[in-house]
PDB file of C-alpha atoms in Angstrom:
ATOM      1  CA  UNK O   1       2.460  17.569  49.249  1.00 43.00           C
ATOM      2  CA  UNK O   2       5.106  15.070  48.266  1.00 47.00           C
ATOM      3  CA  UNK O   3       6.800  13.216  51.061  1.00 47.00           C
ATOM      4  CA  UNK O   4      10.407  13.099  49.532  1.00 49.00           C
ATOM      5  CA  UNK O   5      10.832  16.981  48.996  1.00 51.00           C
ATOM      6  CA  UNK O   6      13.786  18.849  48.838  1.00 53.00           C
ATOM      7  CA  UNK O   7      14.554  21.811  50.286  1.00 60.00           C
ATOM      8  CA  UNK O   8      17.614  22.324  51.213  1.00 66.00           C
ATOM      9  CA  UNK O   9      19.652  24.543  53.577  1.00 69.00           C
ATOM     10  CA  UNK O  10      22.644  24.640  53.126  1.00 69.00           C
ATOM     11  CA  UNK O  11      25.356  25.748  55.118  1.00 68.00           C
ATOM     12  CA  UNK O  12      29.104  26.307  56.183  1.00 67.00           C
ATOM     13  CA  UNK O  13      31.081  26.595  58.765  1.00 67.00           C
ATOM     14  CA  UNK O  14      34.404  28.927  59.494  1.00 66.00           C
ATOM     15  CA  UNK O  15      36.675  26.057  59.930  1.00 68.00           C
ATOM     16  CA  UNK O  16      35.160  24.552  56.309  1.00 71.00           C
ATOM     17  CA  UNK O  17      37.414  27.210  55.202  1.00 70.00           C
ATOM     18  CA  UNK O  18      40.068  27.147  57.464  1.00 69.00           C
ATOM     19  CA  UNK O  19      40.543  23.161  56.692  1.00 72.00           C
ATOM     20  CA  UNK O  20      40.167  23.625  52.996  1.00 75.00           C
ATOM     21  CA  UNK O  21      43.218  26.738  53.508  1.00 72.00           C
ATOM     22  CA  UNK O  22      45.194  23.635  55.388  1.00 73.00           C
ATOM     23  CA  UNK O  23      44.349  21.687  52.053  1.00 76.00           C
ATOM     24  CA  UNK O  24      45.645  23.841  49.603  1.00 75.00           C
ATOM     25  CA  UNK O  25      49.053  24.556  52.180  1.00 73.00           C
ATOM     26  CA  UNK O  26      49.794  21.346  52.179  1.00 77.00           C
ATOM     27  CA  UNK O  27      48.013  18.871  49.047  1.00 81.00           C
ATOM     28  CA  UNK O  28      49.319  19.518  45.118  1.00 84.00           C
ATOM     29  CA  UNK O  29      45.542  20.853  43.489  1.00 84.00           C
ATOM     30  CA  UNK O  30      44.768  17.850  41.762  1.00 89.00           C
ATOM     31  CA  UNK O  31      43.715  16.454  45.746  1.00 90.00           C
ATOM     32  CA  UNK O  32      42.599  18.237  46.415  1.00 88.00           C
ATOM     33  CA  UNK O  33      40.139  18.339  43.957  1.00 90.00           C
ATOM     34  CA  UNK O  34      39.731  15.363  43.785  1.00 93.00           C
ATOM     35  CA  UNK O  35      38.992  14.628  47.621  1.00 90.00           C
ATOM     36  CA  UNK O  36      35.984  17.558  47.004  1.00 88.00           C
ATOM     37  CA  UNK O  37      34.502  15.554  44.450  1.00 92.00           C
ATOM     38  CA  UNK O  38      34.957  12.022  46.509  1.00 93.00           C
ATOM     39  CA  UNK O  39      32.960  13.802  49.425  1.00 90.00           C
ATOM     40  CA  UNK O  40      30.573  14.962  46.716  1.00 90.00           C
ATOM     41  CA  UNK O  41      29.445  10.755  45.829  1.00 93.00           C
ATOM     42  CA  UNK O  42      29.758  10.358  49.502  1.00 92.00           C
ATOM     43  CA  UNK O  43      27.322  13.334  50.135  1.00 89.00           C
ATOM     44  CA  UNK O  44      25.058  11.881  46.689  1.00 91.00           C
ATOM     45  CA  UNK O  45      24.749   8.810  47.635  1.00 93.00           C
ATOM     46  CA  UNK O  46      23.353   9.229  51.159  1.00 91.00           C
ATOM     47  CA  UNK O  47      21.683  11.540  49.430  1.00 89.00           C
ATOM     48  CA  UNK O  48      19.390   9.129  47.036  1.00 91.00           C
ATOM     49  CA  UNK O  49      19.226   6.094  49.622  1.00 91.00           C
ATOM     50  CA  UNK O  50      17.449   8.646  52.118  1.00 89.00           C
ATOM     51  CA  UNK O  51      14.998   9.733  48.382  1.00 88.00           C
ATOM     52  CA  UNK O  52      14.193   6.469  48.221  1.00 90.00           C
ATOM     53  CA  UNK O  53      13.589   6.120  51.209  1.00 88.00           C
ATOM     54  CA  UNK O  54      10.997   8.294  52.101  1.00 86.00           C
ATOM     55  CA  UNK O  55      12.710  10.102  53.949  1.00 82.00           C
ATOM     56  CA  UNK O  56      13.469  14.003  53.428  1.00 82.00           C
ATOM     57  CA  UNK O  57      16.923  16.170  53.942  1.00 82.00           C
ATOM     58  CA  UNK O  58      16.984  19.267  55.758  1.00 79.00           C
ATOM     59  CA  UNK O  59      20.077  21.030  55.994  1.00 77.00           C
ATOM     60  CA  UNK O  60      23.589  20.637  54.594  1.00 78.00           C
ATOM     61  CA  UNK O  61      26.494  21.164  56.862  1.00 76.00           C
ATOM     62  CA  UNK O  62      30.282  21.997  55.704  1.00 73.00           C
ATOM     63  CA  UNK O  63      33.043  21.572  58.804  1.00 70.00           C
ATOM     64  CA  UNK O  64      35.603  20.966  60.130  1.00 65.00           C
ATOM     65  CA  UNK O  65      35.359  17.234  59.578  1.00 67.00           C
ATOM     66  CA  UNK O  66      33.498  17.260  56.304  1.00 70.00           C
ATOM     67  CA  UNK O  67      29.718  17.738  55.568  1.00 76.00           C
ATOM     68  CA  UNK O  68      27.216  16.592  56.966  1.00 77.00           C
ATOM     69  CA  UNK O  69      23.724  15.539  56.232  1.00 78.00           C
ATOM     70  CA  UNK O  70      21.107  16.512  58.137  1.00 77.00           C
ATOM     71  CA  UNK O  71      17.452  13.869  57.740  1.00 78.00           C
ATOM     72  CA  UNK O  72      13.914  13.295  58.910  1.00 77.00           C
ATOM     73  CA  UNK O  73      13.546  10.898  61.995  1.00 78.00           C
ATOM     74  CA  UNK O  74      13.980   7.090  59.755  1.00 81.00           C
ATOM     75  CA  UNK O  75      13.206   3.761  61.313  1.00 84.00           C
ATOM     76  CA  UNK O  76      16.176   1.535  62.211  1.00 86.00           C
ATOM     77  CA  UNK O  77      15.942  -0.521  59.112  1.00 88.00           C
ATOM     78  CA  UNK O  78      16.183   2.917  56.697  1.00 88.00           C
ATOM     79  CA  UNK O  79      18.615   4.213  58.769  1.00 88.00           C
ATOM     80  CA  UNK O  80      20.730   1.708  58.283  1.00 90.00           C
ATOM     81  CA  UNK O  81      20.841   1.597  54.666  1.00 91.00           C
ATOM     82  CA  UNK O  82      20.682   5.627  55.004  1.00 90.00           C
ATOM     83  CA  UNK O  83      24.276   5.403  56.874  1.00 90.00           C
ATOM     84  CA  UNK O  84      25.921   2.810  54.555  1.00 92.00           C
ATOM     85  CA  UNK O  85      24.963   4.072  51.070  1.00 93.00           C
ATOM     86  CA  UNK O  86      27.684   6.541  51.108  1.00 92.00           C
ATOM     87  CA  UNK O  87      30.437   4.732  52.233  1.00 93.00           C
ATOM     88  CA  UNK O  88      29.399   2.048  49.654  1.00 94.00           C
ATOM     89  CA  UNK O  89      29.227   4.523  47.549  1.00 93.00           C
ATOM     90  CA  UNK O  90      33.613   5.751  48.243  1.00 92.00           C
ATOM     91  CA  UNK O  91      33.012   2.063  47.181  1.00 93.00           C
ATOM     92  CA  UNK O  92      32.195   1.975  43.860  1.00 94.00           C
ATOM     93  CA  UNK O  93      34.597   4.484  43.191  1.00 92.00           C
ATOM     94  CA  UNK O  94      37.327   1.632  43.999  1.00 91.00           C
ATOM     95  CA  UNK O  95      36.484   0.438  40.181  1.00 92.00           C
ATOM     96  CA  UNK O  96      37.100   3.227  38.144  1.00 92.00           C
ATOM     97  CA  UNK O  97      40.386   2.973  40.257  1.00 90.00           C
ATOM     98  CA  UNK O  98      41.628   3.027  36.220  1.00 90.00           C
ATOM     99  CA  UNK O  99      40.267   5.741  34.771  1.00 92.00           C
ATOM    100  CA  UNK O 100      39.522   8.568  38.149  1.00 92.00           C
ATOM    101  CA  UNK O 101      42.944   7.941  40.574  1.00 93.00           C
ATOM    102  CA  UNK O 102      42.895  10.427  42.418  1.00 93.00           C
ATOM    103  CA  UNK O 103      38.657  10.105  43.129  1.00 94.00           C
ATOM    104  CA  UNK O 104      39.740   6.585  43.234  1.00 94.00           C
ATOM    105  CA  UNK O 105      42.003   6.739  46.861  1.00 94.00           C
ATOM    106  CA  UNK O 106      40.356   9.160  47.899  1.00 93.00           C
ATOM    107  CA  UNK O 107      36.993   7.583  47.883  1.00 94.00           C
ATOM    108  CA  UNK O 108      37.839   4.787  49.900  1.00 94.00           C
ATOM    109  CA  UNK O 109      40.244   6.890  52.550  1.00 91.00           C
ATOM    110  CA  UNK O 110      37.115   8.536  52.947  1.00 90.00           C
ATOM    111  CA  UNK O 111      34.755   5.353  53.185  1.00 93.00           C
ATOM    112  CA  UNK O 112      37.144   3.200  55.433  1.00 92.00           C
ATOM    113  CA  UNK O 113      36.978   6.407  56.836  1.00 89.00           C
ATOM    114  CA  UNK O 114      34.146   6.313  57.369  1.00 90.00           C
ATOM    115  CA  UNK O 115      33.698   2.394  57.996  1.00 91.00           C
ATOM    116  CA  UNK O 116      34.644   3.019  61.754  1.00 89.00           C
ATOM    117  CA  UNK O 117      32.486   1.750  64.357  1.00 88.00           C
ATOM    118  CA  UNK O 118      32.323   4.938  66.598  1.00 86.00           C
ATOM    119  CA  UNK O 119      28.837   6.685  66.358  1.00 81.00           C
ATOM    120  CA  UNK O 120      29.012  10.038  64.793  1.00 79.00           C
ATOM    121  CA  UNK O 121      30.370   8.674  62.059  1.00 86.00           C
ATOM    122  CA  UNK O 122      28.312   6.264  59.297  1.00 89.00           C
ATOM    123  CA  UNK O 123      29.942   2.446  60.441  1.00 90.00           C
ATOM    124  CA  UNK O 124      29.193   3.361  64.518  1.00 89.00           C
ATOM    125  CA  UNK O 125      25.278   4.618  63.054  1.00 89.00           C
ATOM    126  CA  UNK O 126      25.289   1.418  61.565  1.00 91.00           C
ATOM    127  CA  UNK O 127      26.503  -0.443  64.271  1.00 91.00           C
ATOM    128  CA  UNK O 128      23.951   0.429  66.529  1.00 90.00           C
ATOM    129  CA  UNK O 129      20.829   0.334  64.182  1.00 91.00           C
ATOM    130  CA  UNK O 130      22.728  -3.148  62.999  1.00 91.00           C
ATOM    131  CA  UNK O 131      22.688  -4.139  66.841  1.00 91.00           C
ATOM    132  CA  UNK O 132      19.026  -2.418  68.220  1.00 90.00           C
ATOM    133  CA  UNK O 133      17.354  -4.774  64.986  1.00 90.00           C
ATOM    134  CA  UNK O 134      19.557  -7.802  66.375  1.00 91.00           C
ATOM    135  CA  UNK O 135      21.096  -8.003  69.727  1.00 90.00           C
ATOM    136  CA  UNK O 136      18.618  -4.947  71.135  1.00 88.00           C
ATOM    137  CA  UNK O 137      19.597  -5.778  74.700  1.00 89.00           C
ATOM    138  CA  UNK O 138      23.340  -5.752  74.260  1.00 89.00           C
ATOM    139  CA  UNK O 139      23.162  -3.106  71.749  1.00 88.00           C
ATOM    140  CA  UNK O 140      24.525   0.115  73.739  1.00 87.00           C
ATOM    141  CA  UNK O 141      27.175  -2.091  75.625  1.00 90.00           C
ATOM    142  CA  UNK O 142      28.763  -4.417  72.118  1.00 90.00           C
ATOM    143  CA  UNK O 143      28.695  -0.293  70.356  1.00 89.00           C
ATOM    144  CA  UNK O 144      29.872   1.156  73.529  1.00 87.00           C
ATOM    145  CA  UNK O 145      33.541  -1.336  72.762  1.00 90.00           C
ATOM    146  CA  UNK O 146      33.901  -0.928  69.324  1.00 89.00           C
ATOM    147  CA  UNK O 147      34.226   3.002  70.082  1.00 87.00           C
ATOM    148  CA  UNK O 148      36.832   2.068  73.089  1.00 88.00           C
ATOM    149  CA  UNK O 149      38.886  -0.339  70.776  1.00 91.00           C
ATOM    150  CA  UNK O 150      38.576   2.159  67.629  1.00 89.00           C
ATOM    151  CA  UNK O 151      39.150   5.169  69.348  1.00 88.00           C
ATOM    152  CA  UNK O 152      42.025   2.812  71.129  1.00 90.00           C
ATOM    153  CA  UNK O 153      43.083   1.928  67.642  1.00 91.00           C
ATOM    154  CA  UNK O 154      43.582   5.252  66.284  1.00 90.00           C
ATOM    155  CA  UNK O 155      44.985   7.133  68.949  1.00 90.00           C
ATOM    156  CA  UNK O 156      48.143   4.092  68.958  1.00 92.00           C
ATOM    157  CA  UNK O 157      48.910   4.380  65.698  1.00 91.00           C
ATOM    158  CA  UNK O 158      49.180   7.945  65.764  1.00 90.00           C
ATOM    159  CA  UNK O 159      51.260   8.616  68.642  1.00 89.00           C
ATOM    160  CA  UNK O 160      53.423   5.410  66.589  1.00 90.00           C
ATOM    161  CA  UNK O 161      52.731   7.737  63.199  1.00 87.00           C
ATOM    162  CA  UNK O 162      53.842  10.608  64.126  1.00 85.00           C
ATOM    163  CA  UNK O 163      56.508   9.787  67.108  1.00 85.00           C
ATOM    164  CA  UNK O 164      58.326   6.029  65.689  1.00 86.00           C
ATOM    165  CA  UNK O 165      57.461   6.906  61.738  1.00 84.00           C
ATOM    166  CA  UNK O 166      58.611  10.309  62.126  1.00 82.00           C
ATOM    167  CA  UNK O 167      55.779  11.067  59.823  1.00 83.00           C
ATOM    168  CA  UNK O 168      55.106  14.740  61.475  1.00 80.00           C
ATOM    169  CA  UNK O 169      51.686  15.967  63.908  1.00 81.00           C
ATOM    170  CA  UNK O 170      49.299  14.497  60.070  1.00 81.00           C
ATOM    171  CA  UNK O 171      48.629  12.082  62.739  1.00 85.00           C
ATOM    172  CA  UNK O 172      48.728  13.851  65.818  1.00 85.00           C
ATOM    173  CA  UNK O 173      45.986  15.477  64.061  1.00 82.00           C
ATOM    174  CA  UNK O 174      44.724  13.318  63.396  1.00 81.00           C
ATOM    175  CA  UNK O 175      43.665  11.622  66.430  1.00 84.00           C
ATOM    176  CA  UNK O 176      42.558  14.224  67.960  1.00 83.00           C
ATOM    177  CA  UNK O 177      40.308  15.515  65.795  1.00 78.00           C
ATOM    178  CA  UNK O 178      39.065  12.048  66.485  1.00 78.00           C
ATOM    179  CA  UNK O 179      38.484  12.292  69.801  1.00 80.00           C
ATOM    180  CA  UNK O 180      36.970  15.303  69.439  1.00 77.00           C
ATOM    181  CA  UNK O 181      34.879  14.503  67.481  1.00 70.00           C
ATOM    182  CA  UNK O 182      33.464  11.704  69.234  1.00 71.00           C
ATOM    183  CA  UNK O 183      33.603  12.413  72.474  1.00 63.00           C
ATOM    184  CA  UNK O 184      31.797  15.950  71.350  1.00 59.00           C
ATOM    185  CA  UNK O 185      28.230  14.036  70.469  1.00 57.00           C
ATOM    186  CA  UNK O 186      25.892  12.845  72.003  1.00 49.00           C
ATOM    187  CA  UNK O 187      25.566   9.352  71.449  1.00 44.00           C
ATOM    188  CA  UNK O 188      21.157   9.794  71.079  1.00 43.00           C
ATOM    189  CA  UNK O 189      19.965  12.195  68.764  1.00 46.00           C
ATOM    190  CA  UNK O 190      16.508  13.526  67.289  1.00 43.00           C
ATOM    191  CA  UNK O 191      17.720  14.024  63.724  1.00 52.00           C
ATOM    192  CA  UNK O 192      19.547  11.245  61.621  1.00 58.00           C
ATOM    193  CA  UNK O 193      22.980  13.029  60.377  1.00 61.00           C
ATOM    194  CA  UNK O 194      24.892  10.934  58.599  1.00 62.00           C
ATOM    195  CA  UNK O 195      29.128  12.724  57.499  1.00 59.00           C
TER     196      UNK O 195
ATOM    197  CA  UNK Y   1      18.359  40.199  70.936  1.00 50.00           C
ATOM    198  CA  UNK Y   2      19.729  39.876  67.034  1.00 54.00           C
ATOM    199  CA  UNK Y   3      18.020  44.257  66.680  1.00 58.00           C
ATOM    200  CA  UNK Y   4      18.688  47.346  67.596  1.00 63.00           C
ATOM    201  CA  UNK Y   5      16.423  50.114  68.522  1.00 63.00           C
ATOM    202  CA  UNK Y   6      17.545  53.670  68.462  1.00 66.00           C
ATOM    203  CA  UNK Y   7      16.210  57.283  68.091  1.00 67.00           C
ATOM    204  CA  UNK Y   8      16.693  59.891  65.896  1.00 67.00           C
ATOM    205  CA  UNK Y   9      16.588  64.537  67.039  1.00 68.00           C
ATOM    206  CA  UNK Y  10      13.127  64.290  65.184  1.00 69.00           C
ATOM    207  CA  UNK Y  11      12.141  60.958  67.686  1.00 67.00           C
ATOM    208  CA  UNK Y  12      11.855  58.653  65.168  1.00 68.00           C
ATOM    209  CA  UNK Y  13      12.791  55.271  65.411  1.00 65.00           C
ATOM    210  CA  UNK Y  14      15.045  53.124  63.788  1.00 64.00           C
ATOM    211  CA  UNK Y  15      15.097  49.294  63.390  1.00 58.00           C
ATOM    212  CA  UNK Y  16      18.398  48.149  62.988  1.00 59.00           C
ATOM    213  CA  UNK Y  17      18.693  43.885  62.723  1.00 56.00           C
ATOM    214  CA  UNK Y  18      21.313  42.017  62.617  1.00 55.00           C
ATOM    215  CA  UNK Y  19      20.688  38.811  61.633  1.00 55.00           C
ATOM    216  CA  UNK Y  20      21.706  39.097  58.256  1.00 54.00           C
ATOM    217  CA  UNK Y  21      25.637  38.316  59.838  1.00 56.00           C
ATOM    218  CA  UNK Y  22      25.014  34.989  60.515  1.00 64.00           C
ATOM    219  CA  UNK Y  23      28.911  34.883  61.582  1.00 67.00           C
ATOM    220  CA  UNK Y  24      30.897  36.236  63.786  1.00 72.00           C
ATOM    221  CA  UNK Y  25      33.464  38.863  62.087  1.00 73.00           C
ATOM    222  CA  UNK Y  26      36.686  37.374  64.040  1.00 75.00           C
ATOM    223  CA  UNK Y  27      35.520  34.615  61.881  1.00 75.00           C
ATOM    224  CA  UNK Y  28      35.142  36.240  58.280  1.00 76.00           C
ATOM    225  CA  UNK Y  29      38.294  37.092  58.615  1.00 75.00           C
ATOM    226  CA  UNK Y  30      40.568  34.528  60.529  1.00 77.00           C
ATOM    227  CA  UNK Y  31      39.074  32.856  57.651  1.00 76.00           C
ATOM    228  CA  UNK Y  32      39.657  35.621  54.715  1.00 77.00           C
ATOM    229  CA  UNK Y  33      43.522  35.547  55.587  1.00 73.00           C
ATOM    230  CA  UNK Y  34      43.999  32.162  55.528  1.00 76.00           C
ATOM    231  CA  UNK Y  35      42.851  32.047  52.804  1.00 75.00           C
ATOM    232  CA  UNK Y  36      44.719  34.851  51.858  1.00 72.00           C
ATOM    233  CA  UNK Y  37      47.964  33.136  53.137  1.00 70.00           C
ATOM    234  CA  UNK Y  38      47.039  29.907  51.373  1.00 71.00           C
ATOM    235  CA  UNK Y  39      46.454  31.007  48.073  1.00 70.00           C
ATOM    236  CA  UNK Y  40      49.957  33.342  47.774  1.00 64.00           C
ATOM    237  CA  UNK Y  41      51.836  30.356  49.262  1.00 65.00           C
ATOM    238  CA  UNK Y  42      50.796  28.571  46.898  1.00 64.00           C
ATOM    239  CA  UNK Y  43      50.987  30.817  44.716  1.00 61.00           C
ATOM    240  CA  UNK Y  44      54.641  31.126  45.295  1.00 55.00           C
ATOM    241  CA  UNK Y  45      55.205  27.210  44.251  1.00 56.00           C
ATOM    242  CA  UNK Y  46      56.360  26.544  48.235  1.00 53.00           C
ATOM    243  CA  UNK Y  47      55.940  23.482  50.204  1.00 64.00           C
ATOM    244  CA  UNK Y  48      55.398  25.148  53.207  1.00 61.00           C
ATOM    245  CA  UNK Y  49      53.552  23.213  55.191  1.00 67.00           C
ATOM    246  CA  UNK Y  50      53.735  19.590  54.310  1.00 71.00           C
ATOM    247  CA  UNK Y  51      57.583  19.393  55.958  1.00 72.00           C
ATOM    248  CA  UNK Y  52      56.186  20.117  59.300  1.00 72.00           C
ATOM    249  CA  UNK Y  53      52.755  18.301  59.071  1.00 76.00           C
ATOM    250  CA  UNK Y  54      53.500  15.831  56.819  1.00 78.00           C
ATOM    251  CA  UNK Y  55      57.146  15.423  55.266  1.00 79.00           C
ATOM    252  CA  UNK Y  56      57.017  11.975  53.607  1.00 80.00           C
ATOM    253  CA  UNK Y  57      54.562  12.660  51.214  1.00 83.00           C
ATOM    254  CA  UNK Y  58      56.312  14.324  48.600  1.00 83.00           C
ATOM    255  CA  UNK Y  59      54.860  15.326  44.720  1.00 84.00           C
ATOM    256  CA  UNK Y  60      56.421  12.198  43.650  1.00 86.00           C
ATOM    257  CA  UNK Y  61      54.894   9.775  45.666  1.00 88.00           C
ATOM    258  CA  UNK Y  62      51.122  11.252  45.208  1.00 89.00           C
ATOM    259  CA  UNK Y  63      52.137  11.133  41.371  1.00 89.00           C
ATOM    260  CA  UNK Y  64      53.692   7.068  41.493  1.00 90.00           C
ATOM    261  CA  UNK Y  65      50.716   6.724  43.151  1.00 91.00           C
ATOM    262  CA  UNK Y  66      47.974   7.976  40.184  1.00 90.00           C
ATOM    263  CA  UNK Y  67      50.618   5.878  37.798  1.00 91.00           C
ATOM    264  CA  UNK Y  68      49.830   3.247  39.398  1.00 90.00           C
ATOM    265  CA  UNK Y  69      46.275   2.691  39.367  1.00 90.00           C
ATOM    266  CA  UNK Y  70      46.015   4.497  35.414  1.00 90.00           C
ATOM    267  CA  UNK Y  71      48.678   1.242  35.034  1.00 91.00           C
ATOM    268  CA  UNK Y  72      46.592  -1.326  36.020  1.00 87.00           C
ATOM    269  CA  UNK Y  73      47.593  -1.666  39.448  1.00 88.00           C
ATOM    270  CA  UNK Y  74      45.633  -2.931  42.098  1.00 88.00           C
ATOM    271  CA  UNK Y  75      44.636  -0.158  44.810  1.00 88.00           C
ATOM    272  CA  UNK Y  76      45.751  -2.404  47.821  1.00 89.00           C
ATOM    273  CA  UNK Y  77      48.614  -2.612  45.650  1.00 90.00           C
ATOM    274  CA  UNK Y  78      50.295   0.653  45.299  1.00 91.00           C
ATOM    275  CA  UNK Y  79      48.741   2.154  48.568  1.00 90.00           C
ATOM    276  CA  UNK Y  80      51.204   0.493  50.510  1.00 90.00           C
ATOM    277  CA  UNK Y  81      53.638   0.978  48.027  1.00 91.00           C
ATOM    278  CA  UNK Y  82      53.018   4.630  48.527  1.00 91.00           C
ATOM    279  CA  UNK Y  83      53.158   4.213  51.865  1.00 90.00           C
ATOM    280  CA  UNK Y  84      56.339   2.361  51.920  1.00 90.00           C
ATOM    281  CA  UNK Y  85      57.902   5.222  50.030  1.00 90.00           C
ATOM    282  CA  UNK Y  86      55.426   7.724  51.945  1.00 88.00           C
ATOM    283  CA  UNK Y  87      57.732   6.127  55.423  1.00 87.00           C
ATOM    284  CA  UNK Y  88      60.642   6.061  53.703  1.00 88.00           C
ATOM    285  CA  UNK Y  89      60.925   9.565  52.488  1.00 84.00           C
ATOM    286  CA  UNK Y  90      60.002   9.823  56.067  1.00 80.00           C
ATOM    287  CA  UNK Y  91      63.407   8.261  57.611  1.00 76.00           C
ATOM    288  CA  UNK Y  92      65.397  10.026  55.389  1.00 72.00           C
ATOM    289  CA  UNK Y  93      68.211  12.792  56.234  1.00 61.00           C
ATOM    290  CA  UNK Y  94      67.413  16.429  55.614  1.00 56.00           C
TER     291      UNK Y  94
END
């Protein structure tokens, strides 16, 4: 039996439809298309890294916060590589900004968002793997501090954007969604879930 | 439990499985309604909710961002210009 066979189950959450509807109401269709392509590139890089590392992708679920890829458990080093693959793929798209400007902007935004050092996101997972490899004794403390710093930063920016810059309710919604996403995700999971 | 057994007048058992329904009915209805509304409003060409959610982000600002990048400007400069424009648009009185 091949170790890295692809036998993927796909799922779409109803909230993904709601999010798509919201995007249709807010953004021009070209930008929505660009955001979807950027998300696809991000997930493709994750998938490629998982398969190269000898892993197996079990499910790909599309939810309100984008796609989540569930893979089998891997070593810390491989998990670190797989976590960073998605954001790296997005950042590579910046090189093509001249030819694919919308996709480059969306990919860059998604990459920076995913690199925030909070757990279910790629940056948080990479930070946890990195610290557990390098300084396992302080891993929990460092990750916890970084997580609270990032949450505080996002909250301050959300409030500032909404009330001081008058950027509408989107910053507040973004901040609230961020809090819910982070706080509803347990830190230790049996499977590798890449955002 | 995901299934239901009923008996007809002749005493024959009928087995109904509910496993095929993965999404709750209310969620499907809600999604269909929202998608339909979105499509209708988008087809109408209105900027229905954009002014509520992110009032500074205009089509012109988004197009300018894409054009800046296409003309070879760096991503950082283009995004900075876009953000300034969004903040300025948001401050403008309607």
